[in-house]
Every structure is written in structure tokens, then in C-alpha cells.
XYZ file of C-alpha atoms in Angstrom:
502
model
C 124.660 122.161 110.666
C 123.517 121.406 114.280
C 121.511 117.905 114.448
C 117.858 119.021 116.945
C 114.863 116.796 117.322
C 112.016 118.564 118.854
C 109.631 116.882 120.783
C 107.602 117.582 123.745
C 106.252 120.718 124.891
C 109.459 122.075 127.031
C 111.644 121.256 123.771
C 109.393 123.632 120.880
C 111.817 126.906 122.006
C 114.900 124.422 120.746
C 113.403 124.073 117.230
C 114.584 127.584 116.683
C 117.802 126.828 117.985
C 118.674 124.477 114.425
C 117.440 121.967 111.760
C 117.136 118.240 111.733
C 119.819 116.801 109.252
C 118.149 114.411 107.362
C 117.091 113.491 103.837
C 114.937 113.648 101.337
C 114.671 110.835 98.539
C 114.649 111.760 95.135
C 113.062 111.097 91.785
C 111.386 108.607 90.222
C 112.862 105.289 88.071
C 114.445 106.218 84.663
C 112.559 102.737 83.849
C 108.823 104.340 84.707
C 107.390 104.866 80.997
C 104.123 106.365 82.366
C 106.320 109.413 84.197
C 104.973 112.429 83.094
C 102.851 110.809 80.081
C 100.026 112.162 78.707
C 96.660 110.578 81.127
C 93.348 110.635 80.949
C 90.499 109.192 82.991
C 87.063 108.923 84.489
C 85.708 111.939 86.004
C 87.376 113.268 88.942
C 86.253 114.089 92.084
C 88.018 117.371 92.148
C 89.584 119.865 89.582
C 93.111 118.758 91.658
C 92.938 115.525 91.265
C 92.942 114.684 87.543
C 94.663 111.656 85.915
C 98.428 113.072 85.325
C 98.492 113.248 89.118
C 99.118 109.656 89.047
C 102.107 110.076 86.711
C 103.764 113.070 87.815
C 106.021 110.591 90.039
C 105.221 112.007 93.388
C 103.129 110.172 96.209
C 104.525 113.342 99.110
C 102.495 116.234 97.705
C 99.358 116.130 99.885
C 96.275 114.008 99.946
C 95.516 115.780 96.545
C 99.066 114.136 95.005
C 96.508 111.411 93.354
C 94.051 111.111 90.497
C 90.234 110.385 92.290
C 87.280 109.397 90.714
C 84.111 108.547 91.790
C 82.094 107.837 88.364
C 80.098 104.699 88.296
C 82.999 103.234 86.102
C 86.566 104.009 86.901
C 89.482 103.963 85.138
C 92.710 105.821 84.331
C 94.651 105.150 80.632
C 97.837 106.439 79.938
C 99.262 106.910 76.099
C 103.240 105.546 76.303
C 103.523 107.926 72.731
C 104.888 104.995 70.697
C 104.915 101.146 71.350
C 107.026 100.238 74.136
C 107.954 97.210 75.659
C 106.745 96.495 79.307
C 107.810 93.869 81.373
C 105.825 95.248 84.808
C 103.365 97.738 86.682
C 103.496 99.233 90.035
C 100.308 100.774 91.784
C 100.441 102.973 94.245
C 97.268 103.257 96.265
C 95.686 105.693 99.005
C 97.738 104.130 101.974
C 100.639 104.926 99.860
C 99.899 109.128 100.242
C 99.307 108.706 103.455
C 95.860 107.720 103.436
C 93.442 105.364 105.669
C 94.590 101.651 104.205
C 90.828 101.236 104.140
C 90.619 103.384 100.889
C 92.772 100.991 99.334
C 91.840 99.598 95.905
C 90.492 96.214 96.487
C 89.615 94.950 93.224
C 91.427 96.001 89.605
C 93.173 94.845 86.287
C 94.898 96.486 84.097
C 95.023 96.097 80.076
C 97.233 97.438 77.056
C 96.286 98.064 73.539
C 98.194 99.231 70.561
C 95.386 101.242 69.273
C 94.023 102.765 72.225
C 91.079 100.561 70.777
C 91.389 97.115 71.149
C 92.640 95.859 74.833
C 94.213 92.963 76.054
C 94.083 92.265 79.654
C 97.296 91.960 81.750
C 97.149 91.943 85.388
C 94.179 91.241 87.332
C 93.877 91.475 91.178
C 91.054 90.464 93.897
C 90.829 91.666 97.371
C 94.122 93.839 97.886
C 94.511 95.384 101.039
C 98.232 96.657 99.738
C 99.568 100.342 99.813
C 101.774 99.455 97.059
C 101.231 96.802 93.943
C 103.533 95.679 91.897
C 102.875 93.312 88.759
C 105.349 91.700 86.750
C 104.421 90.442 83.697
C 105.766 88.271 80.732
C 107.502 91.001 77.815
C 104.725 92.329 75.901
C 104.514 95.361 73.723
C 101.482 98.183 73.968
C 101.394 102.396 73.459
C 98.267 102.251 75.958
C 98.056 101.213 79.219
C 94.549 101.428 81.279
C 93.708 100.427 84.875
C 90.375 99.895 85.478
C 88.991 100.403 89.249
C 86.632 97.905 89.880
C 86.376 97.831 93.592
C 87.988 101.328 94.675
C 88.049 100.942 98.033
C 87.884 97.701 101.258
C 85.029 98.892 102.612
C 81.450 101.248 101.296
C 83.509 104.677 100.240
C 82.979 104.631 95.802
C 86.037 106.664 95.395
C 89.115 105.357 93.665
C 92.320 107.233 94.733
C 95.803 106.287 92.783
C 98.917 108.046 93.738
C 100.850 106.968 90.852
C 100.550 104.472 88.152
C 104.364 103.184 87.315
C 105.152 101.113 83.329
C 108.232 99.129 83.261
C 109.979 98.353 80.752
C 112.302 96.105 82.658
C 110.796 93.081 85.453
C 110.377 94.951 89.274
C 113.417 94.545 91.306
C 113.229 92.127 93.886
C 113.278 93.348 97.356
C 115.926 94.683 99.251
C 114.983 93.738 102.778
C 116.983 95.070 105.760
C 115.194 93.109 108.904
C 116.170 95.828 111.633
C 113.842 94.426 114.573
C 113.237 90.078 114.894
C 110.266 89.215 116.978
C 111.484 91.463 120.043
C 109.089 91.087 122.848
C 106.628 93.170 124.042
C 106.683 93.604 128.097
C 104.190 94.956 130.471
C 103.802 98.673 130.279
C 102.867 98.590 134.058
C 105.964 96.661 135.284
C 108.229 97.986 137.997
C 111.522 96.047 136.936
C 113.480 94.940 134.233
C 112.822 91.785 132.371
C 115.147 88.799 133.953
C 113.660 86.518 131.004
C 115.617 88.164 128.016
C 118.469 89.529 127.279
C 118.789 91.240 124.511
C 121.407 90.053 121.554
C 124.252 92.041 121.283
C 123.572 95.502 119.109
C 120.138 95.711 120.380
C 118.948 98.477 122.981
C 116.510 97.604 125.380
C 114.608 100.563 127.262
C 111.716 101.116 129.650
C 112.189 97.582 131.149
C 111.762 95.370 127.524
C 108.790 97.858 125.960
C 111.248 99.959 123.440
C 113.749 98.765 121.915
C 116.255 100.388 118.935
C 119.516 98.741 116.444
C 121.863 100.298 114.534
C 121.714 100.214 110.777
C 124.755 98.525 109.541
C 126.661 99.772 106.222
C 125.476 96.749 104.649
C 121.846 97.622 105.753
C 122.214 101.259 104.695
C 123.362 99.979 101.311
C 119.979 97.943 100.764
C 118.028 101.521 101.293
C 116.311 102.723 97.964
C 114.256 106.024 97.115
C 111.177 104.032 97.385
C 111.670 102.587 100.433
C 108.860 101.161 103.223
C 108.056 100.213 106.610
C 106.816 96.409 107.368
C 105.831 95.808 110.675
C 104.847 92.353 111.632
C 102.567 91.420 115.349
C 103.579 88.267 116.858
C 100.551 87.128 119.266
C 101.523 85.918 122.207
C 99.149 86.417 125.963
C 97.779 89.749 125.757
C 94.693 89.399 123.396
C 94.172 93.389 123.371
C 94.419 96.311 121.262
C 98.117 98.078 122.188
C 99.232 101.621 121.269
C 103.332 101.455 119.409
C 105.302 103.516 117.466
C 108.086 102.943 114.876
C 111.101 105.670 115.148
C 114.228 106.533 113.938
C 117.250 108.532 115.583
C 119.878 109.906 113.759
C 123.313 110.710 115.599
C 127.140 111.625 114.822
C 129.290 108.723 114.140
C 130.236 107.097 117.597
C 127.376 108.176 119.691
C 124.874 105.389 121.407
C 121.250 107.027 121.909
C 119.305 106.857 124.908
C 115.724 106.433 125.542
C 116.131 110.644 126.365
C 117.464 110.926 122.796
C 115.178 112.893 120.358
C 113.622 110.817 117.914
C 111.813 111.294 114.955
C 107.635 109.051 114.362
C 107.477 106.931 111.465
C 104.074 105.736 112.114
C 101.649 104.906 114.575
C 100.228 101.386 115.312
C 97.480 99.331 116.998
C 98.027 95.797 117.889
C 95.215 93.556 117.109
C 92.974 91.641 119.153
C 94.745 88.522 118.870
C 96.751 85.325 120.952
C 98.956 82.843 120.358
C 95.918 80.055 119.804
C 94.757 81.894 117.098
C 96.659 79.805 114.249
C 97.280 81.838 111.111
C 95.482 85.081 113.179
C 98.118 84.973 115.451
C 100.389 86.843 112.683
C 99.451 90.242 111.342
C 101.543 91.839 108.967
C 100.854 95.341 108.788
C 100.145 97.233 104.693
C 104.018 98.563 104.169
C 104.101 102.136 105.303
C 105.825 104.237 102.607
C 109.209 105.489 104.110
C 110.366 107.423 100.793
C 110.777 111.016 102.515
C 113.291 109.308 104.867
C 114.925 107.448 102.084
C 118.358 109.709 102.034
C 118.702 110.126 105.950
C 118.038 106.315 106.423
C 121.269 105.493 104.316
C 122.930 108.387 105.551
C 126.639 106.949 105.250
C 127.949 110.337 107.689
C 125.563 109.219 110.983
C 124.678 106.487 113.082
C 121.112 105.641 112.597
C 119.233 103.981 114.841
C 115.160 102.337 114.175
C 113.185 100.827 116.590
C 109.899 100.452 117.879
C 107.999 102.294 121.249
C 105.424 99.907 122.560
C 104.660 97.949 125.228
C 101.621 95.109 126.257
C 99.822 94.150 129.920
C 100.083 90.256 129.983
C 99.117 88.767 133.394
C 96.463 91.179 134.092
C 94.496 87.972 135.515
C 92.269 86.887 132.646
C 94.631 86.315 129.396
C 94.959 83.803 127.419
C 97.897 82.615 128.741
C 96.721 82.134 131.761
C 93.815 80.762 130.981
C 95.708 78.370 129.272
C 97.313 77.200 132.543
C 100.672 79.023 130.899
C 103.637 80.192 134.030
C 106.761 79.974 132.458
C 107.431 83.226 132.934
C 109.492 83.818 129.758
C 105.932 83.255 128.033
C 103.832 84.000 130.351
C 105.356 88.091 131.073
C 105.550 88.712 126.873
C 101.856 90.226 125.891
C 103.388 89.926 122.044
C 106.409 90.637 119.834
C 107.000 92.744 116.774
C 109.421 92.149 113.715
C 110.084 95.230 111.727
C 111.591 95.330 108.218
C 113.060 98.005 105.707
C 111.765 96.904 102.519
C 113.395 98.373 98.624
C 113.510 98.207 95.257
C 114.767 101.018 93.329
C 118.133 102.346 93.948
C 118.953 105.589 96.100
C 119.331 108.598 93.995
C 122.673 110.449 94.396
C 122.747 113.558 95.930
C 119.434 113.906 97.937
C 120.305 116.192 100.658
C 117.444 118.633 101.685
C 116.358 118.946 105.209
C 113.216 117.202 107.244
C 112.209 119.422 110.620
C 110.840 117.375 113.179
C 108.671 120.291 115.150
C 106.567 117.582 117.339
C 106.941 113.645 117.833
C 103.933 111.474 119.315
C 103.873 114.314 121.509
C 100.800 113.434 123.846
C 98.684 116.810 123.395
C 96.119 117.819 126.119
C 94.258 121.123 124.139
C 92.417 121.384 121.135
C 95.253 123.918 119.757
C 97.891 122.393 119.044
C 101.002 125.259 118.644
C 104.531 124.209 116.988
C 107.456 126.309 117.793
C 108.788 128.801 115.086
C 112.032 127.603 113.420
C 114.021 128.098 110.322
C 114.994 126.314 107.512
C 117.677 125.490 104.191
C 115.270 124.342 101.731
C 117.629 124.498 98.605
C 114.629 125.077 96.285
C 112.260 127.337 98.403
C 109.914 124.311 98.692
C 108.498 121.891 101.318
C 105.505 119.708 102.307
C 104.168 119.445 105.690
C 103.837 116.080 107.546
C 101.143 115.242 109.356
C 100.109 112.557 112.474
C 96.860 112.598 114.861
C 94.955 110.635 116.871
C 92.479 110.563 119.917
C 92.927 108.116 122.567
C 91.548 107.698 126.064
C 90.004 104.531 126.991
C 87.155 105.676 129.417
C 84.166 106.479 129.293
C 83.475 109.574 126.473
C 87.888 109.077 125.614
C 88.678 110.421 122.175
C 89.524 107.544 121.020
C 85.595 106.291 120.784
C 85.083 109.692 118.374
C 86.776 111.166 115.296
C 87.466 115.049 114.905
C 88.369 117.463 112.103
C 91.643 119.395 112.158
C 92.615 122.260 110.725
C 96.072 123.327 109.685
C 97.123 126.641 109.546
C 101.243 127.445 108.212
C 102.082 130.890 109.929
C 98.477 131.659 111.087
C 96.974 131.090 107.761
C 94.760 127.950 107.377
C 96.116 126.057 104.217
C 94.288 122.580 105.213
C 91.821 120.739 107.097
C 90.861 117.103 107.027
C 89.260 114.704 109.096
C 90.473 111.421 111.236
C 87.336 109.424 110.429
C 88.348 105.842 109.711
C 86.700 102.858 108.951
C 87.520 99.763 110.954
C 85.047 97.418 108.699
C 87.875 95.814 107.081
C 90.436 95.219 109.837
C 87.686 93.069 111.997
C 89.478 89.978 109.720
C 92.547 90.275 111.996
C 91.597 90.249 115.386
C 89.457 86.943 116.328
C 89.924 88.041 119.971
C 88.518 91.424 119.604
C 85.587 93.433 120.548
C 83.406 93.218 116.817
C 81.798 96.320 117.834
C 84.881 98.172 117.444
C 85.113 97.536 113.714
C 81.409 98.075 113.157
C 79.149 101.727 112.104
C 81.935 103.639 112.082
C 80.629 106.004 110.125
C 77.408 106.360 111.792
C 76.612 105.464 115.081
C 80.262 104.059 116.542
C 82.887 106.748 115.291
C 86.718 105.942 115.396
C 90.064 107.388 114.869
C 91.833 104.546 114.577
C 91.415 100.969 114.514
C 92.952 97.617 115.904
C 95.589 96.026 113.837
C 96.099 99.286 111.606
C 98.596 101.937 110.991
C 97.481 105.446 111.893
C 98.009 107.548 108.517
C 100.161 110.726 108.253
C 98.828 113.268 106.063
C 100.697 115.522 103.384
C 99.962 118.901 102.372
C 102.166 121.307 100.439
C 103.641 124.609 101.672
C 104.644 125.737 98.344
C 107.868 128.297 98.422
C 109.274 128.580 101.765
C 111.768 131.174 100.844
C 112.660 133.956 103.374
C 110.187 132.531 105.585
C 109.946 131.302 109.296
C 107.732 128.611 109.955
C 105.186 127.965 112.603
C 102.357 125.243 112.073
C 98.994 125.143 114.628
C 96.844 122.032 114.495
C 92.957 122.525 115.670
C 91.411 120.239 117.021
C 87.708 120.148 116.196
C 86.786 118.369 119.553
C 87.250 121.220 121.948
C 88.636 120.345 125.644
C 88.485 119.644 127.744
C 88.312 115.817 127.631
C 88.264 113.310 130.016
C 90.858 112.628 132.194
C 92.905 110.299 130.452
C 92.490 111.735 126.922
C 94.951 113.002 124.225
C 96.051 113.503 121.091
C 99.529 111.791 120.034
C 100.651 114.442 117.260
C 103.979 114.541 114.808
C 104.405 117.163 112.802
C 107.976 117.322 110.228
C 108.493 119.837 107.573
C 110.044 117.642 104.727
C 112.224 120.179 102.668
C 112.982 119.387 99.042
């Protein structure tokens, strides 16, 4: 099977040319008790998103893959069928399907009971800002097992979304963590000349003069890869104290080849930096919500390819007012580093064997100027006839009336029927916490008066919907944009789209 990453406009006709050759991770822990349980709940806030969504041991299924409820108490209770023993609990919340980490459950607990009667509280947890949970708790024996949603999201939004609710019966695994990227530094995006200050450490590609860079994954770091793994990205403040567009990639190659910064690449996420310095004591560290990684669990450990992560950024230090030089800071190997990023590969469970359908990367951050946003038509090998569609998007353009001071909705249409449409409201209220430096207005009336799409010191989601059975079709995906163009000048919309195959 040819190996083709398609990415900017001139490269859609190539998509038809061949498939991506990556993986898909597989199922759930044998050790999940909950998997596929009988679950009931509080009333939900659609007929799609009842409680055994949350234990059907899928988080890739679309942004209805969840149970939701917005009754005035919340809860979801799951029967185990017989008394088990349970040694731990892992929550997965809305930043874990792909949605805004501000619809995060901040405040829960969860309790067991023999009887379905009489409960006994386990776990409880204040002010999570987590994707994913996970509880360990001394052995104790229960046939009922209820989580109870008392703050469902960070900010004003009442409705509780879980992806999946996971009983163990043995402790969580400790983390696997394979650190790919160690506090690399950020350069100027406007600089005419490679850094002389650094040099990178030997394994580690350095492109667009010090504002991308990309390692290989080892054996040993393929090895620590599990089905449920996730992204951790971690801001290092350094001069520049503003908000910074980055990307985290992956490239996959034959064995032998070295990328280039040409070299087709496939999004992981989307990131702001935070408005932030290196004064800023314990502020001057953010560490990003873990972005689940799962889809890419099987191509990451891919023992048959070179695979390569990294991170697209950049900063503007020395612009003539930041804080490094206004704190009388010209050593130049400070003074020309806006920031630096760390970014991690974090497991628990295992990699299941044999997890080898396709992901099609149709677009990647690909900077899009109209509000119709056309993929090029391609095949595919799904196995089983089924995929989900992957979805990234978000307006930027800093001047006056630039996207990124508005929010839009999209629609999604699969071979020029519409089978989605959402909405890239956000709301920065919580995220204010990590940027001291910042501009507070940013992160305030979102949802009224000062609309966003994305906000300082957060990930930009990607969105999941379902394409059902794929068999014996083509496939051709067009994104509308519900702000029609033209926009201003320097305005548009970074999109990635991937057909995950399973």
C-alpha cells in the first residue's frame, strides 16, 4: 500500500492517488467491569445519548459517543450483575471525545452499594479540569457503581457529558511515558536566520530557523505506546508574554527515510500558548488537559515505519516591549527564545494485537481562505465497511473584525449529503487562571457579547462523527463555514480533516 499525506490545496488530487498507512487502536481493557453493563441514569439530553453510551467502550464515535444529562441532579449507575471486586475507576470526560476542555466535569464522586440501595462513597473529586480521571482505590467489593455529577462542567453550561465510565478490578497501571520533545525552544516566527544560540541534540530536527522541530520514536518508545494513549503538552514561559498559534504532528515514513519540513504530516491538535513569562512563578508552567491520541495508537507503535512527532510553532520575542527586555535581559540565548514546549506520550493499557485499519489524512492545518471548504475524493480499505470522520477548525486573524474575535457553525456534508453540523463556540472563562500576562477580556462574555473560537492556553478540539458503512463507496467531505467570506485580510480557517477506518 502506497504511504500519501494530503495537505494543502495543490495536494487534494493526490488523495486519490492512495491511503495513509496508519492505525487504528483497538478495544477496550479485559479488566473494565462496566464494558457493556447494563446503565442507567438521569435524564438525557438526547434520545442518543443515554447512559450505556458511557460503557459501550468507545470515546471515537462522534460528539454523541457519551451519556448527557442536564437534570437538576445528575448521575449515571451501572449494575456489575454480581459482586465484584474493584480496585479503581477511570472517567472519561468531554475533552476526552473531542470536546471543549471547558465542558469538563469539575466536581464528582462516585459510590458503590451491594444493594443498589445503600451507598458507600468512594472517590470524590473538586475542581478537575482533566480529560481523563483515573481513581484508584483500596480493594473493595460492590454490584453497583454510581457517579454522581455535581459540577458538570468549568464554567455556566448544566450539562454533564461522560464518554465512558471504566470499573477495575485490578489498581490503574502506572504510566507509560515516552517524553518525545524536552523544553525545545520556541524562536521568532519573523526571523531571517537560523538560531546560532542552540544546537539541537543529536536525533532532533530543527526546521524553519528553531520554530518546528520533530524526533524519532525509538523501539523502546514505541514499546511504551498503549490503546489508550494521550498527548501532554507542557508551555515553558520564557520573553514573549503572548498568545502563540502551534501544532503537534506526526509523520510516518519507510524504515531509513529522514523527513523534511516538505514531508506530509498528519495534526494531532491545535494549541494556544498562554499569556504568560518567565516572572510569573508557578504561571510560568502550563500543562495542557492530555489530548486523547487513541485513534493513532497502532500507527504510533508501528514497528514497520519510522515515526516521527514534533511540534509546529513558533514565538516573536524582542518585538521591543517584552518582558525580557524589560527586564534589562540580552543574552541572546534568553533573550531570542519567546518560550519552549515539552511534549509527552502518555499510556496505560497495553496495545491490542492486530489493529491495522487505515486513517486518511484528506487536509492538515491547511490554512483555508472560503467558507466551503472541499476535500478531494479518495478511496479506502476499511476491513469492516466502517469509519468515523475527524474533525479540526478554527478562525484566526488578528485585526480588526479577524475570525478569530467570532465563532461560526459548520456543517459537514460526506458525499454531498449533510450528516453533521456543530458549532466552534468556546468558553475561555476558565483558562483566564493561566495567563497572568494576558488580556482578561479575552476570557470574558464569550457567550454573549465577546465570542471566541479558541482560547489562550487551550487545545483546539477535534470533533468525531460517524460515517457508518463505507463499503463500495468513494469519499469526499465539504466543511461550511457559517461565516461567509470574504474576511479580512489576514483571516483563515486552519482545518484537518482524517477518515479514521476501523
Amino acid at each position: 500500500m502506497r504511504s500519501i499525506l494530503c495537505l494543502q490545496q495543490a495536494q487534494r488530487a493526490a488523495c486519490a492517488a492512495g491511503l495513509v498507512a496508519l492505525g487504528l487502536s483497538g478495544a477496550a481493557s479485559a479488566a473494565n467491569l462496566a464494558l457493556n453493563r447494563p446503565a442507567t441514569g438521569s435524564a438525557a439530553c438526547n434520545a442518543n445519548e443515554t447512559p450505556a453510551k458511557a460503557v459501550n467502550g468507545s470515546v471515537s464515535g462522534g460528539n454523541a459517543d457519551k451519556f448527557c444529562s442536564s437534570a437538576s441532579s445528575k448521575w449515571l449507575q451501572v449494575d456489575l450483575g454480581a459482586s465484584r471486586s474493584i480496585a479503581g475507576f477511570v472517567v472519561k470526560h468531554a475533552g476526552a471525545g473531542g470536546e471543549p476542555a471547558t465542558y469538563n466535569t469539575r466536581n464528582f464522586n462516585i459510590q458503590t452499594s451491594a444493594d443498589g440501595s445503600a451507598w458507600t462513597t468512594a472517590v470524590t473529586v473538586s475542581n478537575n479540569t482533566d480529560n481523563v480521571t483515573t481513581h484508584g482505590v483500596n480493594a473493595l467489593t460492590a454490584r453497583y457503581v454510581r457517579l454522581n455529577l455535581t459540577t458538570p462542567t468549568q464554567g455556566s453550561d448544566s450539562a454533564a457529558r461522560i464518554y465512558e465510565f471504566e470499573v477495575h478490578d485490578t489498581a490503574p497501571a502506572p504510566e507509560k511515558v515516552v517524553l518525545v520533545l524536552d523544553q525545545v525552544p520556541q524562536f521568532g516566527i519573523y526571523r531571517s536566520t537560523q538560531p546560532t544560540t542552540y544546537t539541537p541534540p543529536a536525533g532532533l530536527l530543527m526546521w524553519k530557523r528553531g520554530t518546528e522541530f520533530a524526533r524519532k520514536l525509538s523501539d523502546a518508545d514505541k514499546a511504551k505506546i498503549g490503546d489508550d494513549v494521550a498527548l501532554r503538552i507542557t508551555y515553558h514561559a520564557q520573553c514573549d508574554p503572548y498568545d502563540r498559534f502551534a501544532s503537534a504532528f506526526f509523520i510516518s515514513l519507510p524504515k531509513g527515510q529522514t523527513p523534511t519540513v516538505d514531508t506530509p504530516r498528519v495534526t494531532f491538535t491545535d494549541f494556544i500558548s498562554p499569556f504568560s513569562d518567565m516572572w510569573q512563578g508557578a504561571k510560568a508552567t502550563r500543562v495542557y488537559p492530555d489530548a486523547p491520541m487513541d485513534p493513532y495508537a497502532a500507527a504510533l507503535a508501528n514497528p514497520d515505519r519510522d515515526i516521527w512527532v514534533g511540534i509546529s510553532g513558533g514565538s516573536n520575542p524582542q518585538y521591543g516591549d517584552d518582558a525580557c527586555q524589560n527586564h534589562g535581559v540580552t543574552d541572546p540565548a534568553i533573550a531570542e527564545v519567546g518560550f519552549k514546549y515539552s511534549l509527552a506520550l502518555v499510556s496505560r493499557k497495553p496495545l491490542s494485537a492486530g489493529a491495522d485499519p487505515d486513517v486518511l489524512s484528506l487536509l492538515s492545518r491547511s490554512p483555508e481562505k472560503t467558507d466551503t471548504i472541499a476535500t478531494g475524493t479518495v478511496a479506502h480499505t476499511a476491513n469492516l465497511g466502517i469509519a468515523t470522520l475527524a474533525v479540526s477548525i478554527a478562525g484566526y486573524g488578528a485585526s480588526s473584525g479577524g475570525q478569530e474575535y467570532t465563532n461560526t457553525n459548520v456543517s459537514v456534508k460526506f458525499n454531498g449529503a449533510q450528516i453533521a453540523t456543530f458549532s466552534t463556540k468556546i468558553d475561555c472563562a476558565t483558562y483566564e487562571q493561566y495567563s497572568p500576562r494576558g488580556n482578561p477580556g479575552i476570557f470574558r462574555n464569550n457567550n454573549t457579547t465577546n465570542p471566541r473560537s479558541w482560547c489562550p492556553g487551550a487545545l483546539v478540539p477535534m470533533r468525531y462523527f460517524d460515517l457508518g458503512d463505507i463499503r463500495g463507496k468513494t469519499l469526499q467531505f465539504t466543511l461550511g463555514v457559517g461565516n461567509r467570506s470574504p474576511w479580512t485580510a489576514d483571516s483563515v480557517y486552519n482545518t484537518s480533516v482524517s477518515v479514521l477506518e476501523h
